[in-house]
Coordinates of C-alpha atoms and ligand atoms in Angstrom, one line a residue:
M1470 CA 0.2 -0.2 0.1
I1471 CA 1.5 3.3 -1.1
P1472 CA 1.0 5.8 0.1
Q1473 CA 0.6 4.2 3.5
V1474 CA -2.8 5.0 5.3
A1475 CA -3.4 6.6 8.3
S1476 CA -5.0 3.8 10.5
S1477 CA -6.0 0.2 9.7
T1478 CA -7.2 -2.8 11.5
P1479 CA -6.9 -6.4 9.8
G1480 CA -9.9 -8.8 9.7
Q1481 CA -10.6 -12.4 9.0
G1482 CA -11.1 -13.5 5.6
L1483 CA -11.0 -12.3 2.1
F1484 CA -13.5 -10.4 -0.4
P1485 CA -13.3 -12.0 -3.7
L1486 CA -13.0 -8.8 -5.9
D1487 CA -13.7 -10.7 -9.4
R1488 CA -15.2 -9.2 -12.5
G1489 CA -18.9 -9.9 -11.2
A1490 CA -18.7 -7.6 -8.2
R1491 CA -21.6 -5.1 -8.1
V1492 CA -20.7 -1.1 -7.4
R1493 CA -23.4 0.9 -5.8
G1494 CA -23.2 4.8 -5.3
P1495 CA -21.8 7.9 -6.4
H1496 CA -18.5 7.6 -8.4
A1497 CA -19.6 3.9 -9.3
G1498 CA -19.0 4.1 -12.9
T1499 CA -15.3 5.1 -12.7
A1500 CA -14.8 3.0 -9.6
R1501 CA -15.8 -0.2 -11.9
E1502 CA -13.4 0.9 -14.6
L1503 CA -10.5 1.5 -11.9
L1504 CA -11.4 -2.0 -10.4
G1505 CA -11.5 -3.9 -13.5
L1506 CA -15.0 -4.8 -13.4
A1507 CA -18.1 -5.6 -15.6
A1508 CA -20.8 -2.7 -15.9
D1509 CA -23.4 -5.4 -15.2
G1510 CA -22.3 -7.3 -12.6
E1511 CA -24.4 -9.2 -10.4
G1512 CA -22.6 -10.2 -7.4
P1513 CA -22.8 -11.8 -5.1
G1514 CA -19.9 -9.7 -3.8
E1515 CA -21.1 -5.9 -3.5
I1516 CA -19.1 -2.6 -3.0
T1517 CA -20.9 0.0 -2.0
L1518 CA -19.9 3.9 -2.0
R1519 CA -21.8 6.2 0.3
L1520 CA -21.4 10.1 1.4
V1521 CA -21.5 10.3 5.2
D1522 CA -21.9 13.3 7.2
D1523 CA -18.4 12.9 9.0
A1524 CA -16.7 16.5 8.8
S1525 CA -13.5 14.8 10.6
L1526 CA -12.9 13.0 7.1
G1527 CA -12.5 16.4 5.7
E1528 CA -12.7 16.8 1.8
E1529 CA -10.7 14.0 0.8
G1530 CA -10.6 11.4 3.6
Y1531 CA -12.3 8.4 3.8
T1532 CA -13.5 4.9 5.8
L1533 CA -13.1 1.6 4.0
T1534 CA -14.5 -1.7 5.5
V1535 CA -13.8 -4.8 3.9
A1536 CA -15.8 -7.9 4.8
P1537 CA -16.1 -11.2 2.7
E1538 CA -19.6 -10.4 1.7
G1539 CA -18.8 -6.8 1.0
V1540 CA -16.9 -3.5 0.8
Q1541 CA -18.3 -0.3 2.3
I1542 CA -16.1 3.1 1.2
G1543 CA -17.5 6.1 3.1
A1544 CA -16.4 9.6 2.5
A1545 CA -18.0 13.4 3.3
G1546 CA -17.5 14.1 -0.9
V1547 CA -16.7 12.3 -3.9
A1548 CA -13.1 13.1 -3.7
G1549 CA -12.9 10.7 -0.6
L1550 CA -14.5 8.1 -2.1
R1551 CA -12.4 8.0 -5.4
W1552 CA -9.2 7.7 -2.8
G1553 CA -11.2 5.1 -1.1
V1554 CA -11.5 2.9 -4.5
Q1555 CA -7.7 3.3 -5.1
T1556 CA -7.0 2.0 -1.7
L1557 CA -9.1 -0.9 -2.3
R1558 CA -7.5 -1.2 -5.9
Q1559 CA -4.2 -1.6 -4.0
L1560 CA -5.3 -4.2 -1.5
G1561 CA -6.7 -6.5 -3.9
G1562 CA -4.5 -9.4 -4.4
P1563 CA -5.0 -12.7 -6.1
G1564 CA -7.3 -14.5 -3.7
G1565 CA -9.1 -11.1 -3.2
V1566 CA -9.1 -8.1 -0.7
P1567 CA -7.6 -8.9 2.9
C1568 CA -10.8 -8.2 5.0
G1569 CA -10.2 -5.3 7.6
T1570 CA -11.1 -1.4 8.1
V1571 CA -9.2 1.8 7.2
R1572 CA -9.6 5.1 8.1
D1573 CA -7.4 7.5 5.9
V1574 CA -7.0 11.2 5.7
P1575 CA -4.2 13.2 3.6
R1576 CA -1.7 15.2 5.4
Y1577 CA -1.3 18.1 2.4
A1578 CA -4.2 19.3 0.4
W1579 CA -2.0 20.1 -2.3
R1580 CA 0.2 16.7 -3.7
G1581 CA 1.3 17.6 -7.0
V1582 CA 3.3 16.4 -10.0
M1583 CA 4.8 18.9 -12.5
I1584 CA 5.3 17.4 -15.9
D1585 CA 7.0 19.6 -18.7
V1586 CA 5.5 19.3 -21.8
A1587 CA 7.6 22.2 -23.2
R1588 CA 10.9 20.9 -23.6
W1589 CA 9.7 17.7 -25.3
W1590 CA 5.9 17.6 -26.4
R1591 CA 4.4 14.3 -24.9
P1592 CA 1.2 12.5 -26.4
V1593 CA -2.0 13.0 -24.9
S1594 CA -2.3 9.2 -24.2
F1595 CA 1.4 9.9 -22.1
L1596 CA -0.6 12.4 -20.0
R1597 CA -3.6 10.4 -19.5
A1598 CA -1.4 7.2 -18.2
Y1599 CA 0.2 9.6 -16.0
V1600 CA -3.2 10.9 -14.5
D1601 CA -3.9 7.2 -13.8
L1602 CA -0.5 6.9 -12.1
L1603 CA -1.0 10.0 -10.5
A1604 CA -4.5 9.1 -8.8
L1605 CA -3.2 5.4 -8.1
H1606 CA -0.8 7.1 -5.7
K1607 CA -3.4 9.5 -4.6
F1608 CA -1.8 12.9 -6.2
N1609 CA -4.4 15.4 -6.7
V1610 CA -2.7 17.9 -8.6
L1611 CA -1.2 17.9 -12.4
H1612 CA 0.9 20.7 -12.9
L1613 CA 1.6 21.1 -16.7
H1614 CA 4.3 23.2 -18.0
L1615 CA 3.1 24.2 -21.0
T1616 CA 5.4 26.8 -22.5
D1617 CA 9.3 27.6 -22.3
D1618 CA 12.1 29.1 -24.4
Q1619 CA 12.3 25.8 -26.2
G1620 CA 8.3 25.5 -27.0
W1621 CA 5.1 26.5 -26.7
R1622 CA 2.3 24.0 -26.3
F1623 CA -0.9 25.8 -25.7
E1624 CA -2.9 26.7 -28.6
V1625 CA -4.2 30.5 -28.1
R1626 CA -6.8 31.2 -30.7
G1627 CA -6.2 34.9 -30.6
H1628 CA -2.4 34.4 -31.3
P1629 CA -2.1 31.5 -33.7
R1630 CA 1.7 32.4 -34.4
L1631 CA 2.4 31.1 -30.8
T1632 CA 2.0 27.4 -32.3
E1633 CA 2.4 27.9 -35.6
V1634 CA 5.8 29.1 -34.9
G1635 CA 6.5 28.7 -31.4
A1636 CA 5.4 25.1 -31.1
H1637 CA 8.5 24.0 -33.3
R1638 CA 12.3 24.2 -33.0
A1639 CA 14.8 23.2 -35.5
E1640 CA 17.0 20.5 -33.3
S1641 CA 17.5 19.7 -29.9
P1642 CA 21.1 18.7 -27.9
A1643 CA 22.1 15.4 -28.4
G1644 CA 24.0 14.1 -25.1
H1645 CA 24.3 16.6 -22.3
A1646 CA 23.9 20.3 -23.3
R1647 CA 27.2 21.2 -22.0
E1648 CA 28.7 19.3 -24.9
G1649 CA 27.4 21.1 -27.3
R1650 CA 25.9 18.7 -29.9
F1651 CA 22.7 18.6 -31.7
D1652 CA 20.6 16.1 -33.0
G1653 CA 20.1 17.8 -36.5
T1654 CA 16.3 16.6 -35.9
P1655 CA 13.0 18.9 -35.9
H1656 CA 10.9 18.7 -32.9
G1657 CA 7.4 20.1 -32.2
G1658 CA 3.8 19.8 -31.2
F1659 CA 1.0 21.4 -29.3
Y1660 CA -2.2 20.7 -27.9
T1661 CA -5.6 21.9 -28.9
Q1662 CA -8.0 23.6 -26.5
R1663 CA -10.2 20.3 -27.1
E1664 CA -7.8 18.1 -26.2
L1665 CA -7.0 19.7 -23.0
R1666 CA -10.6 20.2 -22.2
D1667 CA -10.4 16.4 -22.6
L1668 CA -7.4 15.7 -20.4
V1669 CA -9.1 18.0 -17.8
D1670 CA -12.2 16.1 -17.6
Y1671 CA -10.5 12.7 -17.6
A1672 CA -8.1 14.0 -14.6
A1673 CA -11.1 15.5 -12.8
A1674 CA -13.0 12.0 -13.1
R1675 CA -9.9 10.5 -11.2
G1676 CA -9.7 13.4 -8.5
V1677 CA -6.7 15.1 -10.0
T1678 CA -6.7 19.2 -11.0
V1679 CA -4.8 20.1 -13.7
V1680 CA -3.1 23.2 -13.0
P1681 CA -1.4 25.0 -16.0
E1682 CA 1.6 27.2 -16.3
I1683 CA 2.3 29.8 -18.9
E1684 CA 6.1 31.0 -18.2
F1685 CA 5.9 35.0 -17.9
P1686 CA 8.1 36.9 -18.5
G1687 CA 11.4 34.9 -18.7
H1688 CA 11.6 31.4 -20.2
S1689 CA 9.6 32.8 -23.0
Q1690 CA 12.0 32.7 -26.2
A1691 CA 9.2 30.5 -27.9
A1692 CA 7.0 33.2 -27.5
I1693 CA 9.1 35.9 -28.3
A1694 CA 10.4 33.7 -31.7
A1695 CA 6.7 33.8 -32.4
C1696 CA 5.7 37.2 -31.8
P1697 CA 8.7 39.5 -32.2
W1698 CA 7.0 42.3 -30.9
L1699 CA 6.9 40.7 -27.3
G1700 CA 10.8 41.0 -27.2
H1701 CA 13.6 43.6 -27.4
S1702 CA 15.2 43.0 -31.1
P1703 CA 12.0 43.0 -33.5
A1704 CA 14.8 43.8 -36.1
E1705 CA 16.8 40.6 -35.4
P1706 CA 14.3 38.0 -34.6
V1707 CA 15.2 35.0 -32.4
E1708 CA 14.4 31.7 -32.9
V1709 CA 12.9 29.1 -30.6
R1710 CA 15.7 28.0 -28.8
T1711 CA 17.5 24.7 -29.5
S1712 CA 19.6 24.4 -26.5
W1713 CA 18.7 23.7 -22.9
G1714 CA 19.6 26.5 -20.1
I1715 CA 18.4 29.9 -19.6
S1716 CA 17.8 32.4 -22.4
S1717 CA 18.8 36.0 -21.9
H1718 CA 15.7 36.9 -23.8
V1719 CA 12.4 38.3 -21.9
L1720 CA 9.2 40.0 -22.5
N1721 CA 9.2 43.4 -22.8
V1722 CA 7.2 46.0 -20.5
S1723 CA 4.8 47.3 -23.0
D1724 CA 1.4 47.8 -22.8
R1725 CA 0.9 45.4 -25.8
A1726 CA 3.2 42.9 -24.2
A1727 CA 0.8 43.4 -21.2
G1728 CA -2.3 43.1 -23.2
F1729 CA -0.9 39.7 -24.7
A1730 CA -0.5 38.3 -21.5
R1731 CA -4.3 39.0 -20.3
D1732 CA -5.4 37.6 -23.7
V1733 CA -3.4 34.1 -23.4
L1734 CA -4.6 34.1 -19.4
D1735 CA -8.3 34.6 -20.7
E1736 CA -8.0 31.6 -22.8
L1737 CA -6.1 29.5 -20.6
C1738 CA -8.5 30.3 -17.9
D1739 CA -11.3 29.2 -20.3
V1740 CA -9.7 25.7 -20.8
F1741 CA -8.7 25.0 -17.2
P1742 CA -11.2 25.5 -14.7
S1743 CA -8.4 25.1 -11.8
R1744 CA -8.6 27.7 -9.1
F1745 CA -4.6 28.1 -9.4
V1746 CA -2.8 29.1 -12.2
H1747 CA 0.8 29.2 -12.6
I1748 CA 2.5 31.9 -14.1
G1749 CA 5.9 30.8 -14.0
G1750 CA 8.2 33.8 -12.8
D1751 CA 11.6 31.8 -12.3
E1752 CA 15.0 32.7 -13.7
V1753 CA 14.4 36.1 -15.5
R1754 CA 17.3 37.6 -16.8
G1755 CA 17.1 41.3 -16.4
D1756 CA 19.8 42.7 -19.1
E1757 CA 17.6 43.6 -21.8
W1758 CA 15.4 45.6 -19.4
A1759 CA 18.7 47.2 -18.3
A1760 CA 19.3 48.4 -21.5
S1761 CA 16.1 49.4 -22.5
P1762 CA 14.8 52.9 -22.8
D1763 CA 11.1 51.8 -23.0
A1764 CA 11.8 49.7 -20.0
A1765 CA 13.1 52.9 -18.1
R1766 CA 10.2 54.6 -19.0
R1767 CA 8.0 52.1 -17.2
V1768 CA 10.4 51.9 -14.2
T1769 CA 9.6 55.8 -14.0
S1770 CA 6.0 55.6 -14.8
A1771 CA 5.1 52.8 -12.5
G1772 CA 7.6 54.1 -9.6
L1773 CA 9.8 51.2 -9.8
A1774 CA 13.2 51.4 -8.0
G1775 CA 14.9 49.8 -11.0
P1776 CA 14.6 47.8 -14.0
A1777 CA 15.0 44.4 -11.8
A1778 CA 11.7 45.5 -10.1
L1779 CA 10.1 44.9 -13.5
H1780 CA 10.1 41.0 -12.3
G1781 CA 7.3 41.9 -10.0
W1782 CA 5.6 44.5 -11.9
W1783 CA 5.1 41.5 -14.1
G1784 CA 3.9 39.4 -11.1
R1785 CA 1.4 42.0 -9.8
L1786 CA 0.0 42.4 -13.3
L1787 CA -0.5 38.5 -13.8
A1788 CA -1.7 38.2 -10.4
D1789 CA -4.1 41.0 -10.4
H1790 CA -5.5 40.0 -14.0
L1791 CA -6.2 36.5 -12.4
R1792 CA -7.7 37.5 -9.6
G1793 CA -10.2 39.5 -11.7
L1794 CA -11.1 36.0 -13.4
G1795 CA -11.7 34.6 -9.8
R1796 CA -8.4 32.5 -9.8
R1797 CA -5.2 32.7 -8.0
A1798 CA -1.7 33.0 -9.3
V1799 CA 1.2 30.6 -8.3
A1800 CA 4.6 31.6 -9.3
W1801 CA 8.0 30.0 -8.4
D1802 CA 10.0 31.2 -5.3
D1803 CA 12.0 33.8 -7.5
M1804 CA 8.8 36.3 -7.3
L1805 CA 9.2 36.5 -3.7
D1806 CA 12.2 38.6 -4.1
H1807 CA 10.1 41.3 -6.1
D1808 CA 7.2 42.2 -4.0
P1809 CA 4.7 39.9 -5.1
P1810 CA 0.6 40.1 -4.0
E1811 CA 0.0 38.4 -0.9
D1812 CA -2.3 36.1 -2.5
M1813 CA 0.4 34.6 -5.0
V1814 CA 1.0 31.1 -3.8
I1815 CA 4.7 30.4 -3.9
M1816 CA 6.1 27.4 -5.4
A1817 CA 9.4 27.0 -3.3
W1818 CA 11.9 25.2 -5.6
R1819 CA 15.5 27.0 -4.8
G1820 CA 15.8 25.3 -1.3
V1821 CA 14.2 24.2 1.7
D1822 CA 14.8 27.4 3.2
R1823 CA 12.5 29.6 0.7
I1824 CA 9.7 27.5 2.1
D1825 CA 10.0 29.4 5.3
A1826 CA 11.0 32.4 3.5
A1827 CA 7.8 32.4 2.0
L1828 CA 5.7 31.6 4.9
R1829 CA 7.3 34.1 7.2
A1830 CA 6.3 36.8 4.1
G1831 CA 2.6 35.6 4.4
H1832 CA 2.3 33.2 1.4
D1833 CA 0.4 30.0 0.8
V1834 CA 3.5 27.7 -0.1
V1835 CA 3.8 24.6 -2.0
A1836 CA 7.1 23.0 -1.2
A1837 CA 8.9 21.8 -4.2
P1838 CA 12.8 22.0 -3.2
H1839 CA 15.0 20.9 -6.0
T1840 CA 17.0 19.0 -3.2
H1841 CA 14.2 16.8 -2.6
T1842 CA 11.7 16.9 -5.3
Y1843 CA 13.5 17.3 -8.6
L1844 CA 12.8 13.7 -10.0
D1845 CA 14.9 14.6 -13.1
Y1846 CA 18.0 14.8 -11.4
A1847 CA 19.9 11.3 -11.6
E1848 CA 19.2 8.7 -8.8
S1849 CA 22.7 7.9 -8.4
D1850 CA 25.9 9.1 -9.6
A1851 CA 26.9 5.3 -10.4
P1852 CA 28.2 4.5 -13.9
G1853 CA 25.6 3.5 -16.0
E1854 CA 23.0 6.2 -15.4
P1855 CA 21.5 7.7 -18.3
V1856 CA 22.3 11.5 -18.9
S1857 CA 20.6 13.9 -16.4
I1858 CA 20.6 17.6 -15.8
A1859 CA 22.1 17.2 -12.0
G1860 CA 21.8 14.6 -9.1
P1861 CA 22.1 12.5 -7.4
L1862 CA 19.0 12.7 -5.5
P1863 CA 18.4 9.0 -4.0
L1864 CA 15.2 7.5 -3.1
E1865 CA 15.9 7.9 0.5
T1866 CA 16.1 11.6 0.2
V1867 CA 13.2 11.9 -1.5
Y1868 CA 11.2 9.9 1.2
G1869 CA 12.8 11.6 4.0
F1870 CA 11.8 14.9 3.1
D1871 CA 9.1 16.7 5.6
A1872 CA 7.7 20.0 4.1
G1873 CA 6.4 20.9 7.8
D1874 CA 3.0 21.9 8.8
G1875 CA 2.7 25.4 7.4
V1876 CA 2.4 24.3 3.8
L1877 CA -0.3 23.9 1.2
G1878 CA 1.5 20.9 0.4
M1879 CA 4.2 19.7 -1.8
Q1880 CA 5.2 18.5 -5.6
A1881 CA 7.6 16.5 -7.4
Q1882 CA 9.3 18.3 -10.5
L1883 CA 9.9 16.3 -13.7
W1884 CA 11.7 18.8 -15.7
G1885 CA 11.7 17.6 -19.4
E1886 CA 15.3 18.3 -20.7
Y1887 CA 16.8 14.8 -20.7
L1888 CA 13.5 12.9 -20.5
P1889 CA 12.3 12.9 -24.1
T1890 CA 10.7 9.6 -24.3
R1891 CA 8.0 7.6 -22.1
E1892 CA 11.0 5.1 -21.1
R1893 CA 13.0 7.8 -20.0
F1894 CA 10.7 9.7 -18.0
D1895 CA 9.4 6.4 -16.1
Y1896 CA 12.8 5.6 -15.4
N1897 CA 13.3 9.2 -13.5
A1898 CA 10.0 9.3 -12.1
F1899 CA 9.4 5.8 -10.3
P1900 CA 9.7 4.6 -7.8
R1901 CA 10.9 8.0 -6.3
L1902 CA 7.4 9.4 -7.3
C1903 CA 6.0 6.8 -4.8
A1904 CA 8.3 8.1 -2.2
V1905 CA 6.8 11.6 -2.6
A1906 CA 3.1 10.2 -2.9
E1907 CA 3.7 9.0 0.8
A1908 CA 5.4 12.3 2.2
A1909 CA 2.5 14.3 0.6
W1910 CA -0.3 12.0 1.7
S1911 CA 0.9 9.9 5.1
S1912 CA 1.8 11.9 8.4
G1913 CA 4.3 9.2 9.3
R1914 CA 7.5 8.3 7.7
D1915 CA 9.1 4.6 8.2
L1916 CA 11.8 4.0 5.6
G1917 CA 12.2 0.3 6.2
D1918 CA 8.4 -0.2 6.2
F1919 CA 8.1 1.9 3.1
T1920 CA 10.8 -0.1 1.4
R1921 CA 9.0 -3.5 2.3
R1922 CA 5.7 -2.2 1.0
L1923 CA 7.4 -0.7 -2.2
T1924 CA 9.0 -4.1 -3.3
A1925 CA 5.1 -5.2 -2.8
H1926 CA 4.0 -2.4 -5.1
L1927 CA 6.5 -3.0 -8.0
P1928 CA 4.5 -5.8 -9.4
L1929 CA 1.6 -3.6 -9.7
L1930 CA 3.9 -1.0 -11.6
D1931 CA 4.9 -3.9 -13.8
R1932 CA 1.2 -4.8 -14.7
L1933 CA 0.7 -1.4 -15.6
G1934 CA 3.7 -1.2 -17.9
V1935 CA 5.6 1.1 -16.0
G1936 CA 9.3 1.3 -16.8
Y1937 CA 10.7 2.2 -13.3
R1938 CA 14.3 2.2 -12.1
R1939 CA 15.1 -1.0 -10.1
P1940 CA 15.7 0.4 -6.5
H1941 CA 19.3 -0.2 -5.6
D1942 CA 20.2 -1.4 -9.2
E1943 CA 22.8 1.3 -10.5
G1944 CA 22.7 1.3 -14.0
A1945 CA 20.9 -2.1 -14.6
R1946 CA 18.9 -0.5 -17.4
H1947 CA 21.2 1.1 -19.7
V1948 CA 19.2 3.8 -21.0
H1949 CA 20.9 6.5 -22.8
L1950 CA 20.2 9.3 -25.2
Ligands
ACM2114 C1 12.9 26.1 -11.9 O1 13.6 24.9 -11.8 N1 13.6 27.1 -12.5 C2 11.7 26.5 -11.5

C-alpha cells in the first residue's frame, strides 16, 4: 500500500474482488473502470460507496470496510470516495482483498506532480497514463508546464503564431547540453484547447486537478520567436531555442505585451477550471530591461526602484488579472524577491529555506525544493546512469523530506530536458514518485516499512507497464540518449 494509510485494523477472511462484483453509489462508473469490473455485475460481492456526514474526514478522507460479503467506502465527498477506491484497488491480491477496516486522511491538500511538456511535447495518451498513475498514488494535482524557451504547447486562438511558430524548434541537444552537440532533428507539437479540455475532464473524474503553467516574463523565447514584438529586438528575430539552459530573452514591458499576457490567461482560464494558475516567474534575466529605454520609462511611470523590479511588475499584473477572473496566481519562489501580492501562492524550489521565507512573508506555499523533489535529477552517480541534468537524488532522500506543517502541500518536478521518451520519463519518475506520494499523503515516515511495501507494490507498476528504475540497482538498465 503506497501511500501508507493513516490507520488500519486487520480482519478475518477475504473479499473476492472478481469481475462480477456489483458497485453502487456515487462514482460507481469510474470505480468499476478502475477496479476492472464488469458494468453489469450481479454479485454476490457488493461494493457500496456512500457519502457520510463526518466532518473529521475532511474533503478527501475516507473509511473503507472490507468483509467477505461486501465492501463499504464512506467519505464526506466524492473526492474521498475516489481515494477509497484507489486503496481498495491496491489492496486487491490474487485471492481477493484482505478483510479489515481503514480510516485515512491526507496530510496535505496539494499533492502535485509537475510534468514538463515544453522541452518535449508528449502525446495525450502519455498524459492520460500519468493521470492514472498519479491517481493511483493519491496525487491530486497535475501541474502542466506548457511553455518555455524551447517550445509553446498551448493553442491560443487569438495568437495562432504561438503554436504555428512557437511549437517547433529546428533541433535539440544530443547528449548533455554542455557537450554542444545537436541531433539535427526538428521537434514540435502542441495541444488544442479541445484536447486539453478532454484531459481536464479525464483527470477530474480521477480526482486530479490540472494546474496549467505559462511562463512569464522569462523562459519565454518561444513566444518571442513567434511574436517578435514581445521581445527587445524585433529587427533581429530570435528562434525557438534549441539548446537547454536559460535564455537571456525576456518579454518587454509594453502595454501590448501586457495585453498579450491577459489574452493568453483569458484563454487559459477558459480551458482550465483550476482555481490555481501558474505564471512561472523563475530565472528572469534582466539585461534586456536594463538596456531598454522603454523599460526605463516603465520603471519611472510605475514608480519602481529600477529595471530589476520589472520582474515584480509582471508578477503583480498577472496576479491582478487572474484575481479578476476568480483565480489565484502561483509562481516560482524567485517572485518572492520582487514584492509579490500577498495572495500569490509561492512554489519554493530553490531550497528548503525558501519554504520558510515564503511562509514568513505570509504566502501560501507549495514545497518543491530541488534538493528533494526534482525527479529529473539522477537517482545515483554510479556509472551507467543515463544523462541527467543534475543529481544524485536517491530515493531515501526524497522519502525523508518533510515539508513541515505550515504549507499547502508539496510537489514532485519532472523537468523534461533529458527525459524525451516515456521510457526515460518512467525511469526517473518511479519509484521516487512513490516516495513523494507518501511524503505528501501520510503523516508518519518509516523507511524500512516503506521499502518493504514498495517491493510489494512494484508488481502492480509492472502490470501497468511502468518502466521504473529498479531500486538499488545502479545502472542496471542502460538507457542512454
Ligand atoms: C526552476 O527549476 N527553474 C523552477
